[in-house]
PDB file of C-alpha atoms in Angstrom:
ATOM      1  CA  MET A   1     -41.683  84.981 198.761  1.00  0.00           C
ATOM      2  CA  ASP A   2     -42.628  83.871 202.118  1.00  0.00           C
ATOM      3  CA  GLY A   3     -42.853  86.633 205.506  1.00  0.00           C
ATOM      4  CA  LEU A   4     -42.257  89.424 202.690  1.00  0.00           C
ATOM      5  CA  PRO A   5     -45.333  91.931 201.404  1.00  0.00           C
ATOM      6  CA  SER A   6     -46.185  94.208 198.484  1.00  0.00           C
ATOM      7  CA  THR A   7     -45.961  97.639 199.103  1.00  0.00           C
ATOM      8  CA  LYS A   8     -45.936  98.735 195.575  1.00  0.00           C
ATOM      9  CA  ASP A   9     -46.049 102.409 195.903  1.00  0.00           C
ATOM     10  CA  GLU A  10     -43.322 102.306 198.615  1.00  0.00           C
ATOM     11  CA  THR A  11     -45.050 104.826 200.999  1.00  0.00           C
ATOM     12  CA  TYR A  12     -44.364 102.492 204.204  1.00  0.00           C
ATOM     13  CA  ASN A  13     -40.077 102.991 202.853  1.00  0.00           C
ATOM     14  CA  TYR A  14     -40.516 106.539 203.051  1.00  0.00           C
ATOM     15  CA  PHE A  15     -42.689 106.824 206.217  1.00  0.00           C
ATOM     16  CA  TRP A  16     -40.075 104.758 208.120  1.00  0.00           C
ATOM     17  CA  VAL A  17     -37.000 107.000 206.842  1.00  0.00           C
ATOM     18  CA  ALA A  18     -39.373 110.390 207.258  1.00  0.00           C
ATOM     19  CA  ASP A  19     -38.537 111.070 211.200  1.00  0.00           C
ATOM     20  CA  LYS A  20     -34.744 109.067 211.584  1.00  0.00           C
ATOM     21  CA  GLU A  21     -31.728 111.894 210.321  1.00  0.00           C
ATOM     22  CA  PHE A  22     -29.473 109.588 209.543  1.00  0.00           C
ATOM     23  CA  HIS A  23     -24.973 110.164 210.272  1.00  0.00           C
ATOM     24  CA  VAL A  24     -21.725 108.583 209.561  1.00  0.00           C
ATOM     25  CA  GLY A  25     -20.996 106.138 212.064  1.00  0.00           C
ATOM     26  CA  ASP A  26     -25.105 105.023 212.369  1.00  0.00           C
ATOM     27  CA  SER A  27     -25.666 101.133 211.873  1.00  0.00           C
ATOM     28  CA  LEU A  28     -28.691  99.381 209.673  1.00  0.00           C
ATOM     29  CA  VAL A  29     -29.124  95.908 211.013  1.00  0.00           C
ATOM     30  CA  PHE A  30     -31.596  93.970 208.431  1.00  0.00           C
ATOM     31  CA  GLU A  31     -33.268  91.172 209.248  1.00  0.00           C
ATOM     32  CA  TYR A  32     -34.909  88.690 207.438  1.00  0.00           C
ATOM     33  CA  ASP A  33     -35.243  84.799 206.597  1.00  0.00           C
ATOM     34  CA  PRO A  34     -31.434  83.993 204.251  1.00  0.00           C
ATOM     35  CA  LEU A  35     -33.468  81.328 202.172  1.00  0.00           C
ATOM     36  CA  PHE A  36     -35.056  83.861 200.683  1.00  0.00           C
ATOM     37  CA  ASN A  37     -33.691  86.649 201.113  1.00  0.00           C
ATOM     38  CA  ASP A  38     -31.103  89.012 201.049  1.00  0.00           C
ATOM     39  CA  VAL A  39     -29.945  92.947 201.058  1.00  0.00           C
ATOM     40  CA  THR A  40     -28.252  94.017 197.867  1.00  0.00           C
ATOM     41  CA  GLN A  41     -26.361  97.517 198.153  1.00  0.00           C
ATOM     42  CA  VAL A  42     -26.515  98.995 194.668  1.00  0.00           C
ATOM     43  CA  SER A  43     -24.275 102.056 193.639  1.00  0.00           C
ATOM     44  CA  GLY A  44     -26.833 104.149 192.274  1.00  0.00           C
ATOM     45  CA  ALA A  45     -30.532 105.948 191.931  1.00  0.00           C
ATOM     46  CA  LEU A  46     -30.987 103.940 188.459  1.00  0.00           C
ATOM     47  CA  GLU A  47     -29.670 100.875 188.919  1.00  0.00           C
ATOM     48  CA  TYR A  48     -32.073 101.403 192.513  1.00  0.00           C
ATOM     49  CA  GLU A  49     -35.428 102.410 190.470  1.00  0.00           C
ATOM     50  CA  PHE A  50     -35.048  99.086 188.366  1.00  0.00           C
ATOM     51  CA  CYS A  51     -34.059  96.965 190.839  1.00  0.00           C
ATOM     52  CA  ASP A  52     -30.545  96.344 188.820  1.00  0.00           C
ATOM     53  CA  TYR A  53     -27.780  94.348 190.986  1.00  0.00           C
ATOM     54  CA  SER A  54     -25.676  93.580 188.142  1.00  0.00           C
ATOM     55  CA  SER A  55     -23.188  95.779 189.472  1.00  0.00           C
ATOM     56  CA  ALA A  56     -23.572  95.591 193.351  1.00  0.00           C
ATOM     57  CA  LYS A  57     -21.318  96.991 195.621  1.00  0.00           C
ATOM     58  CA  ALA A  58     -22.067  94.229 198.316  1.00  0.00           C
ATOM     59  CA  VAL A  59     -24.292  91.665 199.036  1.00  0.00           C
ATOM     60  CA  TYR A  60     -25.331  90.774 202.521  1.00  0.00           C
ATOM     61  CA  ASN A  61     -26.726  87.173 202.984  1.00  0.00           C
ATOM     62  CA  THR A  62     -26.287  86.486 206.943  1.00  0.00           C
ATOM     63  CA  GLY A  63     -30.211  87.170 207.650  1.00  0.00           C
ATOM     64  CA  HIS A  64     -28.984  89.530 210.444  1.00  0.00           C
ATOM     65  CA  ASP A  65     -26.827  92.013 208.446  1.00  0.00           C
ATOM     66  CA  VAL A  66     -25.330  94.872 210.773  1.00  0.00           C
ATOM     67  CA  VAL A  67     -24.497  97.692 207.757  1.00  0.00           C
ATOM     68  CA  THR A  68     -22.374 100.403 209.035  1.00  0.00           C
ATOM     69  CA  LEU A  69     -23.031 104.156 207.548  1.00  0.00           C
ATOM     70  CA  THR A  70     -19.280 104.851 206.438  1.00  0.00           C
ATOM     71  CA  GLU A  71     -19.589 108.195 204.330  1.00  0.00           C
ATOM     72  CA  PRO A  72     -21.754 111.166 203.499  1.00  0.00           C
ATOM     73  CA  GLY A  73     -24.335 110.975 200.602  1.00  0.00           C
ATOM     74  CA  TYR A  74     -27.288 108.865 199.436  1.00  0.00           C
ATOM     75  CA  MET A  75     -27.334 104.825 200.069  1.00  0.00           C
ATOM     76  CA  TYR A  76     -29.020 102.456 198.084  1.00  0.00           C
ATOM     77  CA  PHE A  77     -30.720  99.183 198.787  1.00  0.00           C
ATOM     78  CA  ILE A  78     -32.459  96.607 197.113  1.00  0.00           C
ATOM     79  CA  SER A  79     -33.315  92.835 197.168  1.00  0.00           C
ATOM     80  CA  SER A  80     -31.934  90.885 194.738  1.00  0.00           C
ATOM     81  CA  ASN A  81     -35.181  88.699 194.198  1.00  0.00           C
ATOM     82  CA  ARG A  82     -36.386  91.250 191.387  1.00  0.00           C
ATOM     83  CA  GLN A  83     -40.267  90.752 192.361  1.00  0.00           C
ATOM     84  CA  GLN A  84     -39.322  92.020 195.923  1.00  0.00           C
ATOM     85  CA  CYS A  85     -37.590  95.005 194.910  1.00  0.00           C
ATOM     86  CA  ALA A  86     -40.155  96.031 192.007  1.00  0.00           C
ATOM     87  CA  SER A  87     -42.637  96.036 194.862  1.00  0.00           C
ATOM     88  CA  GLY A  88     -41.420  97.521 197.110  1.00  0.00           C
ATOM     89  CA  GLN A  89     -38.700  95.776 199.072  1.00  0.00           C
ATOM     90  CA  ARG A  90     -35.599  98.486 198.267  1.00  0.00           C
ATOM     91  CA  LEU A  91     -34.130 101.273 200.536  1.00  0.00           C
ATOM     92  CA  VAL A  92     -32.313 104.622 200.073  1.00  0.00           C
ATOM     93  CA  VAL A  93     -31.025 106.154 202.761  1.00  0.00           C
ATOM     94  CA  HIS A  94     -29.611 110.037 203.178  1.00  0.00           C
ATOM     95  CA  VAL A  95     -26.193 109.759 205.469  1.00  0.00           C
ATOM     96  CA  VAL A  96     -25.016 113.206 206.691  1.00  0.00           C
ATOM     97  CA  HIS A  97     -21.023 113.746 208.373  1.00  0.00           C
ATOM     98  CA  ASP A  98     -21.609 115.564 211.447  1.00  0.00           C
ATOM     99  CA  PRO A  99     -18.250 116.998 212.899  1.00  0.00           C
ATOM    100  CA  SER A 100     -19.071 116.543 216.682  1.00  0.00           C
ATOM    101  CA  ARG A 101     -19.666 112.599 216.200  1.00  0.00           C
ATOM    102  CA  PRO A 102     -16.439 110.832 215.434  1.00  0.00           C
ATOM    103  CA  ILE A 103     -16.541 107.613 213.655  1.00  0.00           C
ATOM    104  CA  PRO A 104     -16.882 105.193 216.713  1.00  0.00           C
ATOM    105  CA  PRO A 105     -14.562 102.337 217.115  1.00  0.00           C
ATOM    106  CA  PRO A 106     -15.795  98.581 215.685  1.00  0.00           C
ATOM    107  CA  PRO A 107     -18.425  97.308 218.886  1.00  0.00           C
ATOM    108  CA  PRO A 108     -16.762  93.964 220.336  1.00  0.00           C
ATOM    109  CA  SER A 109     -18.667  90.952 218.129  1.00  0.00           C
ATOM    110  CA  LYS A 110     -16.328  92.994 215.447  1.00  0.00           C
ATOM    111  CA  VAL A 111     -13.607  92.717 217.623  1.00  0.00           C
ATOM    112  CA  LEU A 112     -10.679  90.922 216.109  1.00  0.00           C
ATOM    113  CA  PRO A 113      -6.625  89.798 216.890  1.00  0.00           C
ATOM    114  CA  LEU A 114      -4.271  92.281 214.957  1.00  0.00           C
ATOM    115  CA  GLY A 115      -3.551  90.184 212.272  1.00  0.00           C
ATOM    116  CA  ASN A 116      -0.906  90.388 209.078  1.00  0.00           C
ATOM    117  CA  ILE A 117      -1.829  91.771 205.577  1.00  0.00           C
ATOM    118  CA  TYR A 118      -0.787  89.848 202.717  1.00  0.00           C
ATOM    119  CA  LYS A 119      -1.192  91.198 199.338  1.00  0.00           C
ATOM    120  CA  VAL A 120      -2.720  88.632 197.249  1.00  0.00           C
ATOM    121  CA  GLY A 121      -0.891  87.358 194.367  1.00  0.00           C
ATOM    122  CA  ASN A 122       2.504  89.808 195.597  1.00  0.00           C
ATOM    123  CA  SER A 123       3.840  92.090 192.901  1.00  0.00           C
ATOM    124  CA  LYS A 124       1.277  90.336 190.185  1.00  0.00           C
ATOM    125  CA  GLY A 125      -1.759  91.024 192.308  1.00  0.00           C
ATOM    126  CA  TRP A 126      -4.779  90.049 191.026  1.00  0.00           C
ATOM    127  CA  SER A 127      -5.149  89.833 187.737  1.00  0.00           C
ATOM    128  CA  VAL A 128      -5.351  86.732 184.806  1.00  0.00           C
ATOM    129  CA  PRO A 129      -2.343  84.541 185.411  1.00  0.00           C
ATOM    130  CA  GLU A 130      -0.216  83.126 182.851  1.00  0.00           C
ATOM    131  CA  GLU A 131      -0.615  79.866 184.827  1.00  0.00           C
ATOM    132  CA  THR A 132      -3.961  78.591 186.310  1.00  0.00           C
ATOM    133  CA  ASP A 133      -2.209  77.120 189.341  1.00  0.00           C
ATOM    134  CA  PHE A 134      -0.562  80.295 190.399  1.00  0.00           C
ATOM    135  CA  TYR A 135      -3.091  81.554 192.812  1.00  0.00           C
ATOM    136  CA  TYR A 136      -3.003  77.888 194.865  1.00  0.00           C
ATOM    137  CA  LYS A 137       0.527  78.386 194.794  1.00  0.00           C
ATOM    138  CA  TRP A 138       0.739  81.281 196.160  1.00  0.00           C
ATOM    139  CA  ALA A 139      -1.762  80.602 199.011  1.00  0.00           C
ATOM    140  CA  GLU A 140       0.824  77.388 199.773  1.00  0.00           C
ATOM    141  CA  GLN A 141       3.027  79.901 200.774  1.00  0.00           C
ATOM    142  CA  SER A 142       1.440  81.503 203.718  1.00  0.00           C
ATOM    143  CA  HIS A 143      -0.189  80.214 207.055  1.00  0.00           C
ATOM    144  CA  PHE A 144      -3.267  82.427 207.454  1.00  0.00           C
ATOM    145  CA  ASP A 145      -5.074  83.332 210.655  1.00  0.00           C
ATOM    146  CA  ILE A 146      -8.313  84.585 211.796  1.00  0.00           C
ATOM    147  CA  GLY A 147      -7.675  88.641 212.115  1.00  0.00           C
ATOM    148  CA  ASP A 148      -5.654  88.319 208.940  1.00  0.00           C
ATOM    149  CA  LYS A 149      -6.053  90.513 205.777  1.00  0.00           C
ATOM    150  CA  LEU A 150      -5.957  89.506 201.890  1.00  0.00           C
ATOM    151  CA  LEU A 151      -5.029  92.985 199.736  1.00  0.00           C
ATOM    152  CA  PHE A 152      -6.768  92.468 196.252  1.00  0.00           C
ATOM    153  CA  GLU A 153      -5.106  94.897 194.371  1.00  0.00           C
ATOM    154  CA  TYR A 154      -6.519  95.048 190.435  1.00  0.00           C
ATOM    155  CA  GLY A 155      -7.590  97.476 187.290  1.00  0.00           C
ATOM    156  CA  ASN A 156     -10.854  98.134 189.091  1.00  0.00           C
ATOM    157  CA  GLU A 157     -12.153  98.706 185.441  1.00  0.00           C
ATOM    158  CA  ASP A 158     -11.872  95.253 184.100  1.00  0.00           C
ATOM    159  CA  ASN A 159     -12.181  93.519 186.922  1.00  0.00           C
ATOM    160  CA  ASP A 160     -13.690  92.457 190.950  1.00  0.00           C
ATOM    161  CA  VAL A 161     -13.739  90.236 193.629  1.00  0.00           C
ATOM    162  CA  TYR A 162     -16.421  87.737 194.476  1.00  0.00           C
ATOM    163  CA  GLU A 163     -16.468  85.460 197.901  1.00  0.00           C
ATOM    164  CA  ILE A 164     -18.568  82.787 197.628  1.00  0.00           C
ATOM    165  CA  SER A 165     -19.288  80.037 199.436  1.00  0.00           C
ATOM    166  CA  GLY A 166     -18.284  76.310 198.396  1.00  0.00           C
ATOM    167  CA  ASP A 167     -15.826  74.511 197.093  1.00  0.00           C
ATOM    168  CA  LEU A 168     -18.260  73.215 194.318  1.00  0.00           C
ATOM    169  CA  GLU A 169     -19.180  77.200 193.360  1.00  0.00           C
ATOM    170  CA  PHE A 170     -15.060  77.440 193.151  1.00  0.00           C
ATOM    171  CA  MET A 171     -14.541  74.249 191.019  1.00  0.00           C
ATOM    172  CA  SER A 172     -17.230  75.415 188.749  1.00  0.00           C
ATOM    173  CA  CYS A 173     -16.547  79.308 188.581  1.00  0.00           C
ATOM    174  CA  ASP A 174     -20.396  79.646 189.622  1.00  0.00           C
ATOM    175  CA  ARG A 175     -20.782  83.445 190.275  1.00  0.00           C
ATOM    176  CA  ILE A 176     -24.558  83.511 190.855  1.00  0.00           C
ATOM    177  CA  SER A 177     -25.210  83.218 194.996  1.00  0.00           C
ATOM    178  CA  PRO A 178     -21.731  85.327 196.225  1.00  0.00           C
ATOM    179  CA  ILE A 179     -21.146  85.781 200.218  1.00  0.00           C
ATOM    180  CA  SER A 180     -19.853  89.342 199.222  1.00  0.00           C
ATOM    181  CA  VAL A 181     -18.660  91.875 196.792  1.00  0.00           C
ATOM    182  CA  HIS A 182     -15.513  94.051 196.382  1.00  0.00           C
ATOM    183  CA  LYS A 183     -14.726  96.282 193.021  1.00  0.00           C
ATOM    184  CA  THR A 184     -12.695  98.686 194.576  1.00  0.00           C
ATOM    185  CA  GLY A 185      -9.808  97.547 192.948  1.00  0.00           C
ATOM    186  CA  HIS A 186      -7.781  97.949 196.622  1.00  0.00           C
ATOM    187  CA  ASP A 187     -10.037  95.646 198.705  1.00  0.00           C
ATOM    188  CA  LEU A 188      -8.820  94.730 201.916  1.00  0.00           C
ATOM    189  CA  VAL A 189     -10.720  91.310 203.033  1.00  0.00           C
ATOM    190  CA  THR A 190     -10.437  90.429 206.503  1.00  0.00           C
ATOM    191  CA  LEU A 191     -10.151  86.683 207.271  1.00  0.00           C
ATOM    192  CA  THR A 192     -13.099  86.184 209.959  1.00  0.00           C
ATOM    193  CA  LYS A 193     -13.754  82.555 210.411  1.00  0.00           C
ATOM    194  CA  PRO A 194     -11.383  79.152 210.531  1.00  0.00           C
ATOM    195  CA  GLY A 195     -12.041  76.977 207.773  1.00  0.00           C
ATOM    196  CA  VAL A 196     -11.517  77.412 203.548  1.00  0.00           C
ATOM    197  CA  HIS A 197     -12.469  80.642 202.218  1.00  0.00           C
ATOM    198  CA  TYR A 198     -12.822  81.155 198.050  1.00  0.00           C
ATOM    199  CA  PHE A 199     -12.815  84.361 195.719  1.00  0.00           C
ATOM    200  CA  ILE A 200     -12.847  84.482 192.296  1.00  0.00           C
ATOM    201  CA  SER A 201     -13.436  86.682 189.321  1.00  0.00           C
ATOM    202  CA  SER A 202     -16.873  87.014 188.293  1.00  0.00           C
ATOM    203  CA  LYS A 203     -15.461  88.502 184.795  1.00  0.00           C
ATOM    204  CA  THR A 204     -16.149  86.344 182.023  1.00  0.00           C
ATOM    205  CA  GLY A 205     -13.368  83.839 181.432  1.00  0.00           C
ATOM    206  CA  HIS A 206     -11.019  85.384 184.445  1.00  0.00           C
ATOM    207  CA  CYS A 207     -12.287  82.097 186.738  1.00  0.00           C
ATOM    208  CA  GLU A 208     -11.692  79.846 184.243  1.00  0.00           C
ATOM    209  CA  ALA A 209      -8.513  80.933 183.324  1.00  0.00           C
ATOM    210  CA  GLY A 210      -7.063  80.828 186.875  1.00  0.00           C
ATOM    211  CA  LEU A 211      -8.235  83.486 188.474  1.00  0.00           C
ATOM    212  CA  LYS A 212      -9.077  82.149 192.259  1.00  0.00           C
ATOM    213  CA  LEU A 213      -8.019  81.543 194.998  1.00  0.00           C
ATOM    214  CA  ARG A 214      -8.642  79.449 198.088  1.00  0.00           C
ATOM    215  CA  VAL A 215      -7.387  79.993 201.669  1.00  0.00           C
ATOM    216  CA  MET A 216      -7.361  77.767 204.734  1.00  0.00           C
ATOM    217  CA  VAL A 217      -8.208  79.833 207.602  1.00  0.00           C
ATOM    218  CA  GLY A 218      -6.740  78.542 211.076  1.00  0.00           C
ATOM    219  CA  PRO A 219      -8.449  78.580 214.701  1.00  0.00           C
ATOM    220  CA  LEU A 220      -7.546  81.024 216.922  1.00  0.00           C
ATOM    221  CA  THR A 221      -4.299  80.594 219.120  1.00  0.00           C
ATOM    222  CA  LYS A 222      -5.545  82.649 221.840  1.00  0.00           C
ATOM    223  CA  PRO A 223     -10.174  82.700 222.252  1.00  0.00           C
ATOM    224  CA  VAL A 224     -11.624  85.849 220.956  1.00  0.00           C
ATOM    225  CA  THR A 225     -15.601  86.383 222.533  1.00  0.00           C
ATOM    226  CA  VAL A 226     -17.799  86.803 219.823  1.00  0.00           C
ATOM    227  CA  PRO A 227     -21.048  86.814 221.311  1.00  0.00           C
ATOM    228  CA  ASN A 228     -23.783  85.231 219.071  1.00  0.00           C
ATOM    229  CA  VAL A 229     -27.026  86.739 217.900  1.00  0.00           C
ATOM    230  CA  PRO A 230     -29.653  83.992 219.228  1.00  0.00           C
ATOM    231  CA  ALA A 231     -32.355  83.638 216.527  1.00  0.00           C
ATOM    232  CA  LYS A 232     -35.809  84.449 217.017  1.00  0.00           C
ATOM    233  CA  GLN A 233     -37.970  81.023 217.160  1.00  0.00           C
ATOM    234  CA  MET A 234     -41.071  82.953 216.624  1.00  0.00           C
ATOM    235  CA  GLU A 235     -43.733  83.516 213.534  1.00  0.00           C
ATOM    236  CA  LEU A 236     -43.786  87.234 212.330  1.00  0.00           C
ATOM    237  CA  THR A 237     -46.622  88.731 210.836  1.00  0.00           C
ATOM    238  CA  LEU A 238     -46.086  89.940 207.079  1.00  0.00           C
ATOM    239  CA  MET A 239     -45.040  93.599 207.890  1.00  0.00           C
ATOM    240  CA  ASP A 240     -43.218  92.493 211.141  1.00  0.00           C
ATOM    241  CA  GLN A 241     -40.816  90.470 208.623  1.00  0.00           C
ATOM    242  CA  TYR A 242     -40.762  93.257 205.957  1.00  0.00           C
ATOM    243  CA  ASN A 243     -40.227  95.543 209.282  1.00  0.00           C
ATOM    244  CA  ARG A 244     -37.064  93.227 210.162  1.00  0.00           C
ATOM    245  CA  TRP A 245     -35.740  93.237 206.527  1.00  0.00           C
ATOM    246  CA  LEU A 246     -35.948  97.092 206.036  1.00  0.00           C
ATOM    247  CA  GLY A 247     -33.559  97.527 209.276  1.00  0.00           C
ATOM    248  CA  THR A 248     -33.231  98.486 212.795  1.00  0.00           C
ATOM    249  CA  PHE A 249     -31.688 102.000 213.266  1.00  0.00           C
ATOM    250  CA  ARG A 250     -28.412 102.898 214.950  1.00  0.00           C
ATOM    251  CA  PRO A 251     -27.735 105.936 216.014  1.00  0.00           C
ATOM    252  CA  GLN A 252     -24.334 107.056 217.062  1.00  0.00           C
ATOM    253  CA  PRO A 253     -24.823 108.574 220.618  1.00  0.00           C
ATOM    254  CA  HIS A 254     -23.914 111.743 220.941  1.00  0.00           C
ATOM    255  CA  HIS A 255     -20.901 112.863 222.807  1.00  0.00           C
TER     256      HIS A 255
END
């Protein structure tokens, strides 16, 4: 794809992480053209090795993704474009926990009003309903605002939550290009912007049977400042664009 070089031996990745120590609370910034690329977090070394994104832990595709390292251990990132992943566009980092460095509060750009938590489906949770309009009726009973949270609870062995981008994907249960993927069985999703938000299950037949949710989020009653990051209008060399996807390291300051 445009602006993304092949690095078949992945030597560049090793050099990039070699002189860095990653701690819980640090952040990686991935910058790239979202029309041609994304950042997919996968669960382990096997998925990383074979560029397998079928069971992704998270998918980022804004073009300016800030990923906070929230727990110690290995974290694996690939491009879901298999050709680019196989050519070396993937990253593994080892995160360590330093008790002397507490996890910082969210940056100002992430601060949202203190909202309500809504358990999706109430006592039923997130499961295939008896009536296909069950979750439509559930959503109609509440008013959602920016800062509110949706709690999806389900058995994570046979279910998941995909946030998708539009009404067409929602109506057709199109799970190919999700905005984000949640698979823990206890997913707390914050509503960060006004407008319609769409959620479905990716499991075969579940969405078609009514396991999908559409919520309308109203605008803020009080303005909250969320600074925009201006897009850089400049042509980048191939390696510059790869550097941007690979990430900017934001270490947490020592205290």
